[in-house]
PDB file of C-alpha atoms in Angstrom:
ATOM      1  CA  UNK I 183       0.073  -0.259  -0.129  1.00  0.00           C
ATOM      2  CA  UNK I 184       3.368   2.521   0.203  1.00  0.00           C
ATOM      3  CA  UNK I 185       3.341   2.392  -2.966  1.00  0.00           C
ATOM      4  CA  UNK I 186      -0.655   3.743  -3.529  1.00  0.00           C
ATOM      5  CA  UNK I 187       0.454   6.766  -0.787  1.00  0.00           C
ATOM      6  CA  UNK I 188       4.112   7.391  -2.984  1.00  0.00           C
ATOM      7  CA  UNK I 189       1.891   7.953  -6.127  1.00  0.00           C
ATOM      8  CA  UNK I 190      -0.130   9.849  -4.710  1.00  0.00           C
ATOM      9  CA  UNK I 191       2.324  12.465  -3.490  1.00  0.00           C
ATOM     10  CA  UNK I 192       4.015  12.520  -7.342  1.00  0.00           C
ATOM     11  CA  UNK I 193       0.674  12.327  -9.162  1.00  0.00           C
ATOM     12  CA  UNK I 194      -0.413  15.749 -11.376  1.00  0.00           C
ATOM     13  CA  UNK I 195      -4.190  15.974 -11.796  1.00  0.00           C
ATOM     14  CA  UNK I 196      -5.535  17.887 -14.797  1.00  0.00           C
ATOM     15  CA  UNK I 197      -8.303  20.258 -13.204  1.00  0.00           C
ATOM     16  CA  UNK I 198      -9.747  20.831 -16.642  1.00  0.00           C
ATOM     17  CA  UNK I 199      -9.912  16.656 -16.879  1.00  0.00           C
ATOM     18  CA  UNK I 200     -13.160  16.312 -18.849  1.00  0.00           C
ATOM     19  CA  UNK I 201     -13.597  13.075 -16.329  1.00  0.00           C
ATOM     20  CA  UNK I 202     -12.362  15.325 -13.148  1.00  0.00           C
ATOM     21  CA  UNK I 203     -15.108  18.058 -14.473  1.00  0.00           C
ATOM     22  CA  UNK I 204     -17.701  16.000 -15.045  1.00  0.00           C
ATOM     23  CA  UNK I 205     -17.408  13.734 -11.401  1.00  0.00           C
ATOM     24  CA  UNK I 206     -19.349  15.392  -9.147  1.00  0.00           C
ATOM     25  CA  UNK I 207     -22.035  15.988 -11.537  1.00  0.00           C
ATOM     26  CA  UNK I 208     -22.215  12.587 -12.632  1.00  0.00           C
ATOM     27  CA  UNK I 209     -22.934  11.832  -8.647  1.00  0.00           C
ATOM     28  CA  UNK I 210     -25.592  14.564  -7.803  1.00  0.00           C
ATOM     29  CA  UNK I 211     -27.653  13.287 -11.188  1.00  0.00           C
ATOM     30  CA  UNK I 212     -27.680   9.644  -8.897  1.00  0.00           C
ATOM     31  CA  UNK I 213     -27.901  11.291  -5.547  1.00  0.00           C
ATOM     32  CA  UNK I 214     -30.854  13.026  -6.526  1.00  0.00           C
ATOM     33  CA  UNK I 215     -32.416   9.817  -7.010  1.00  0.00           C
ATOM     34  CA  UNK I 216     -34.863   8.527  -5.012  1.00  0.00           C
ATOM     35  CA  UNK I 217     -35.540   6.131  -7.084  1.00  0.00           C
ATOM     36  CA  UNK I 218     -34.947   4.910  -9.958  1.00  0.00           C
ATOM     37  CA  UNK I 219     -37.266   4.641 -12.895  1.00  0.00           C
ATOM     38  CA  UNK I 220     -36.711   2.912 -15.971  1.00  0.00           C
ATOM     39  CA  UNK I 221     -35.158   5.773 -18.030  1.00  0.00           C
ATOM     40  CA  UNK I 222     -32.477   6.348 -15.310  1.00  0.00           C
ATOM     41  CA  UNK I 223     -31.049   3.463 -15.853  1.00  0.00           C
ATOM     42  CA  UNK I 224     -31.071   3.611 -19.855  1.00  0.00           C
ATOM     43  CA  UNK I 225     -29.280   7.561 -19.484  1.00  0.00           C
ATOM     44  CA  UNK I 226     -27.131   6.522 -16.580  1.00  0.00           C
ATOM     45  CA  UNK I 227     -25.722   3.757 -18.167  1.00  0.00           C
ATOM     46  CA  UNK I 228     -25.782   5.804 -21.274  1.00  0.00           C
ATOM     47  CA  UNK I 229     -23.746   9.270 -19.522  1.00  0.00           C
ATOM     48  CA  UNK I 230     -21.194   5.804 -17.939  1.00  0.00           C
ATOM     49  CA  UNK I 231     -20.518   5.068 -21.160  1.00  0.00           C
ATOM     50  CA  UNK I 232     -19.539   8.482 -21.923  1.00  0.00           C
ATOM     51  CA  UNK I 233     -16.580   7.986 -19.317  1.00  0.00           C
ATOM     52  CA  UNK I 234     -15.746   5.074 -21.826  1.00  0.00           C
ATOM     53  CA  UNK I 235     -14.225   4.226 -25.104  1.00  0.00           C
ATOM     54  CA  UNK I 236     -16.550   1.202 -25.464  1.00  0.00           C
ATOM     55  CA  UNK I 237     -19.547   2.327 -27.784  1.00  0.00           C
ATOM     56  CA  UNK I 238     -22.815  -0.318 -24.807  1.00  0.00           C
ATOM     57  CA  UNK I 239     -24.852  -2.014 -26.153  1.00  0.00           C
ATOM     58  CA  UNK I 240     -27.760  -3.209 -23.812  1.00  0.00           C
ATOM     59  CA  UNK I 241     -28.238  -6.344 -23.587  1.00  0.00           C
ATOM     60  CA  UNK I 242     -32.175  -8.355 -23.490  1.00  0.00           C
ATOM     61  CA  UNK I 243     -34.294 -10.888 -23.348  1.00  0.00           C
ATOM     62  CA  UNK I 244     -37.301  -9.918 -22.232  1.00  0.00           C
ATOM     63  CA  UNK I 245     -37.517  -5.906 -22.716  1.00  0.00           C
ATOM     64  CA  UNK I 246     -40.255  -5.354 -20.413  1.00  0.00           C
ATOM     65  CA  UNK I 247     -38.808  -7.639 -17.685  1.00  0.00           C
ATOM     66  CA  UNK I 248     -35.127  -7.514 -17.285  1.00  0.00           C
ATOM     67  CA  UNK I 249     -35.687  -3.122 -17.225  1.00  0.00           C
ATOM     68  CA  UNK I 250     -36.986  -3.779 -14.148  1.00  0.00           C
ATOM     69  CA  UNK I 251     -34.979  -7.071 -12.992  1.00  0.00           C
ATOM     70  CA  UNK I 252     -32.401  -3.946 -13.907  1.00  0.00           C
ATOM     71  CA  UNK I 253     -34.487  -1.295 -12.427  1.00  0.00           C
ATOM     72  CA  UNK I 254     -34.847  -3.666  -9.441  1.00  0.00           C
ATOM     73  CA  UNK I 255     -31.396  -3.672  -8.417  1.00  0.00           C
ATOM     74  CA  UNK I 256     -29.803  -0.080  -9.005  1.00  0.00           C
ATOM     75  CA  UNK I 257     -32.108   1.087  -6.051  1.00  0.00           C
ATOM     76  CA  UNK I 258     -30.804  -1.516  -3.978  1.00  0.00           C
ATOM     77  CA  UNK I 259     -27.476  -1.028  -4.780  1.00  0.00           C
ATOM     78  CA  UNK I 260     -28.051   2.906  -3.335  1.00  0.00           C
ATOM     79  CA  UNK I 261     -28.541   1.835   0.159  1.00  0.00           C
ATOM     80  CA  UNK I 262     -27.227  -2.278   0.617  1.00  0.00           C
ATOM     81  CA  UNK I 263     -24.999  -4.524  -1.275  1.00  0.00           C
ATOM     82  CA  UNK I 264     -25.890  -6.631  -4.324  1.00  0.00           C
ATOM     83  CA  UNK I 265     -25.061 -10.539  -4.412  1.00  0.00           C
ATOM     84  CA  UNK I 266     -23.535 -11.733  -7.168  1.00  0.00           C
ATOM     85  CA  UNK I 267     -26.897 -13.226  -9.047  1.00  0.00           C
ATOM     86  CA  UNK I 268     -27.760  -9.390  -9.181  1.00  0.00           C
ATOM     87  CA  UNK I 269     -24.129  -7.626 -10.845  1.00  0.00           C
ATOM     88  CA  UNK I 270     -24.564 -10.737 -13.176  1.00  0.00           C
ATOM     89  CA  UNK I 271     -27.360 -10.057 -14.079  1.00  0.00           C
ATOM     90  CA  UNK I 272     -26.860  -6.371 -14.253  1.00  0.00           C
ATOM     91  CA  UNK I 273     -23.570  -7.250 -16.089  1.00  0.00           C
ATOM     92  CA  UNK I 274     -25.751  -9.132 -18.804  1.00  0.00           C
ATOM     93  CA  UNK I 275     -27.864  -5.931 -19.544  1.00  0.00           C
ATOM     94  CA  UNK I 276     -24.824  -3.848 -19.345  1.00  0.00           C
ATOM     95  CA  UNK I 277     -22.750  -4.805 -22.230  1.00  0.00           C
ATOM     96  CA  UNK I 278     -21.842  -7.774 -20.856  1.00  0.00           C
ATOM     97  CA  UNK I 279     -18.606  -5.905 -19.138  1.00  0.00           C
ATOM     98  CA  UNK I 280     -18.782  -5.339 -15.222  1.00  0.00           C
ATOM     99  CA  UNK I 281     -16.189  -2.527 -15.819  1.00  0.00           C
ATOM    100  CA  UNK I 282     -19.711  -0.449 -17.386  1.00  0.00           C
ATOM    101  CA  UNK I 283     -21.180  -2.022 -14.235  1.00  0.00           C
ATOM    102  CA  UNK I 284     -19.119  -1.121 -11.848  1.00  0.00           C
ATOM    103  CA  UNK I 285     -18.878   2.382 -12.716  1.00  0.00           C
ATOM    104  CA  UNK I 286     -22.624   2.967 -12.965  1.00  0.00           C
ATOM    105  CA  UNK I 287     -22.391   1.206  -9.442  1.00  0.00           C
ATOM    106  CA  UNK I 288     -20.155   3.685  -8.267  1.00  0.00           C
ATOM    107  CA  UNK I 289     -22.206   6.772  -9.420  1.00  0.00           C
ATOM    108  CA  UNK I 290     -25.395   5.568  -7.401  1.00  0.00           C
ATOM    109  CA  UNK I 291     -23.467   4.455  -4.128  1.00  0.00           C
ATOM    110  CA  UNK I 292     -19.401   5.775  -3.580  1.00  0.00           C
ATOM    111  CA  UNK I 293     -18.901   4.414  -0.707  1.00  0.00           C
ATOM    112  CA  UNK I 294     -19.363   1.239  -1.583  1.00  0.00           C
ATOM    113  CA  UNK I 295     -18.467   0.659  -5.163  1.00  0.00           C
ATOM    114  CA  UNK I 296     -15.233   1.705  -6.780  1.00  0.00           C
ATOM    115  CA  UNK I 297     -14.526   2.403 -10.394  1.00  0.00           C
ATOM    116  CA  UNK I 298     -12.704  -0.790 -11.788  1.00  0.00           C
ATOM    117  CA  UNK I 299     -11.619  -0.817 -15.465  1.00  0.00           C
ATOM    118  CA  UNK I 300      -8.029  -2.054 -16.960  1.00  0.00           C
ATOM    119  CA  UNK I 301      -6.210   0.217 -15.195  1.00  0.00           C
ATOM    120  CA  UNK I 302      -7.612  -0.068 -11.518  1.00  0.00           C
ATOM    121  CA  UNK I 303      -7.226  -3.748 -12.036  1.00  0.00           C
ATOM    122  CA  UNK I 304      -3.079  -3.232 -13.323  1.00  0.00           C
ATOM    123  CA  UNK I 305      -2.484  -1.497 -10.727  1.00  0.00           C
ATOM    124  CA  UNK I 306      -3.850  -2.628  -7.751  1.00  0.00           C
ATOM    125  CA  UNK I 307      -3.242  -6.350  -9.517  1.00  0.00           C
ATOM    126  CA  UNK I 308      -0.120  -5.406 -11.173  1.00  0.00           C
ATOM    127  CA  UNK I 309      -0.788  -7.626 -13.448  1.00  0.00           C
ATOM    128  CA  UNK I 310      -1.862  -6.261 -17.317  1.00  0.00           C
ATOM    129  CA  UNK I 311      -5.134  -6.462 -17.394  1.00  0.00           C
ATOM    130  CA  UNK I 312      -6.930  -8.375 -19.753  1.00  0.00           C
ATOM    131  CA  UNK I 313     -10.083  -8.299 -20.482  1.00  0.00           C
ATOM    132  CA  UNK I 314     -10.742 -12.011 -18.768  1.00  0.00           C
ATOM    133  CA  UNK I 315      -8.629 -10.751 -15.110  1.00  0.00           C
ATOM    134  CA  UNK I 316     -10.859  -7.417 -15.885  1.00  0.00           C
ATOM    135  CA  UNK I 317     -14.494  -8.993 -16.234  1.00  0.00           C
ATOM    136  CA  UNK I 318     -13.817 -11.245 -13.056  1.00  0.00           C
ATOM    137  CA  UNK I 319     -16.722 -10.849 -11.324  1.00  0.00           C
ATOM    138  CA  UNK I 320     -14.157 -12.428  -7.807  1.00  0.00           C
ATOM    139  CA  UNK I 321     -10.630 -10.353  -8.542  1.00  0.00           C
ATOM    140  CA  UNK I 322     -13.311  -6.974  -8.515  1.00  0.00           C
ATOM    141  CA  UNK I 323     -14.491  -8.077  -5.400  1.00  0.00           C
ATOM    142  CA  UNK I 324     -10.628  -9.242  -4.516  1.00  0.00           C
ATOM    143  CA  UNK I 325     -10.216  -5.072  -4.850  1.00  0.00           C
ATOM    144  CA  UNK I 326     -13.226  -4.134  -3.031  1.00  0.00           C
ATOM    145  CA  UNK I 327     -12.081  -5.637  -0.187  1.00  0.00           C
ATOM    146  CA  UNK I 328      -8.538  -4.466  -0.213  1.00  0.00           C
ATOM    147  CA  UNK I 329      -9.957  -1.250  -0.704  1.00  0.00           C
ATOM    148  CA  UNK I 330     -11.470  -1.934   2.922  1.00  0.00           C
ATOM    149  CA  UNK I 331      -8.372  -2.433   4.187  1.00  0.00           C
ATOM    150  CA  UNK I 332      -6.734   0.847   2.667  1.00  0.00           C
ATOM    151  CA  UNK I 333      -9.137   2.901   4.219  1.00  0.00           C
ATOM    152  CA  UNK I 334      -8.531   1.440   7.602  1.00  0.00           C
ATOM    153  CA  UNK I 335      -5.486   2.851   6.948  1.00  0.00           C
ATOM    154  CA  UNK I 336      -4.639   6.273   9.412  1.00  0.00           C
ATOM    155  CA  UNK I 337      -2.478   7.860   6.760  1.00  0.00           C
ATOM    156  CA  UNK I 338      -5.782   7.244   4.717  1.00  0.00           C
ATOM    157  CA  UNK I 339      -8.292  10.515   5.557  1.00  0.00           C
ATOM    158  CA  UNK I 340      -4.675  12.367   4.421  1.00  0.00           C
ATOM    159  CA  UNK I 341      -4.869  10.485   1.017  1.00  0.00           C
ATOM    160  CA  UNK I 342      -8.825  11.353   0.652  1.00  0.00           C
ATOM    161  CA  UNK I 343      -8.635  14.902   1.580  1.00  0.00           C
ATOM    162  CA  UNK I 344      -6.189  15.395  -0.698  1.00  0.00           C
ATOM    163  CA  UNK I 345      -7.672  12.934  -3.996  1.00  0.00           C
ATOM    164  CA  UNK I 346     -11.081  15.144  -3.098  1.00  0.00           C
ATOM    165  CA  UNK I 347      -9.080  18.570  -3.585  1.00  0.00           C
TER     166      UNK I 347
END
């Protein structure tokens, strides 16, 4: 974990970067929703994919049933953890992508879910972020466990404050 804290000191953040500018607006959009609708699901996942170099496909077998199941899971995300089956359901719906799903989950509940992609994988696991590694639920859960450990580190409050600034 020393690497994380050392890298934070030497990493320059461009405050004009579109990701830095858009992040609080994305959080605000999802926070403003007390209960998600199909419209929020569709608009939200498209907004999240604006952060990605990949085109979005929404995989639906039964339009009403699949979308309502997705909405039900998103509403659960606001206050609770979801189980692996619910996560798999969202991954299937959202481009068969854990990366896109993690970003949506993060914007809905940033305290419980982290953004996950090949760069995050490579940094934390110090291995190449191949698709089969990044799209692996167990690797994502391991990363989330590691983040919980980081939050317990006495250096974390200063790190978190610096990142937020």
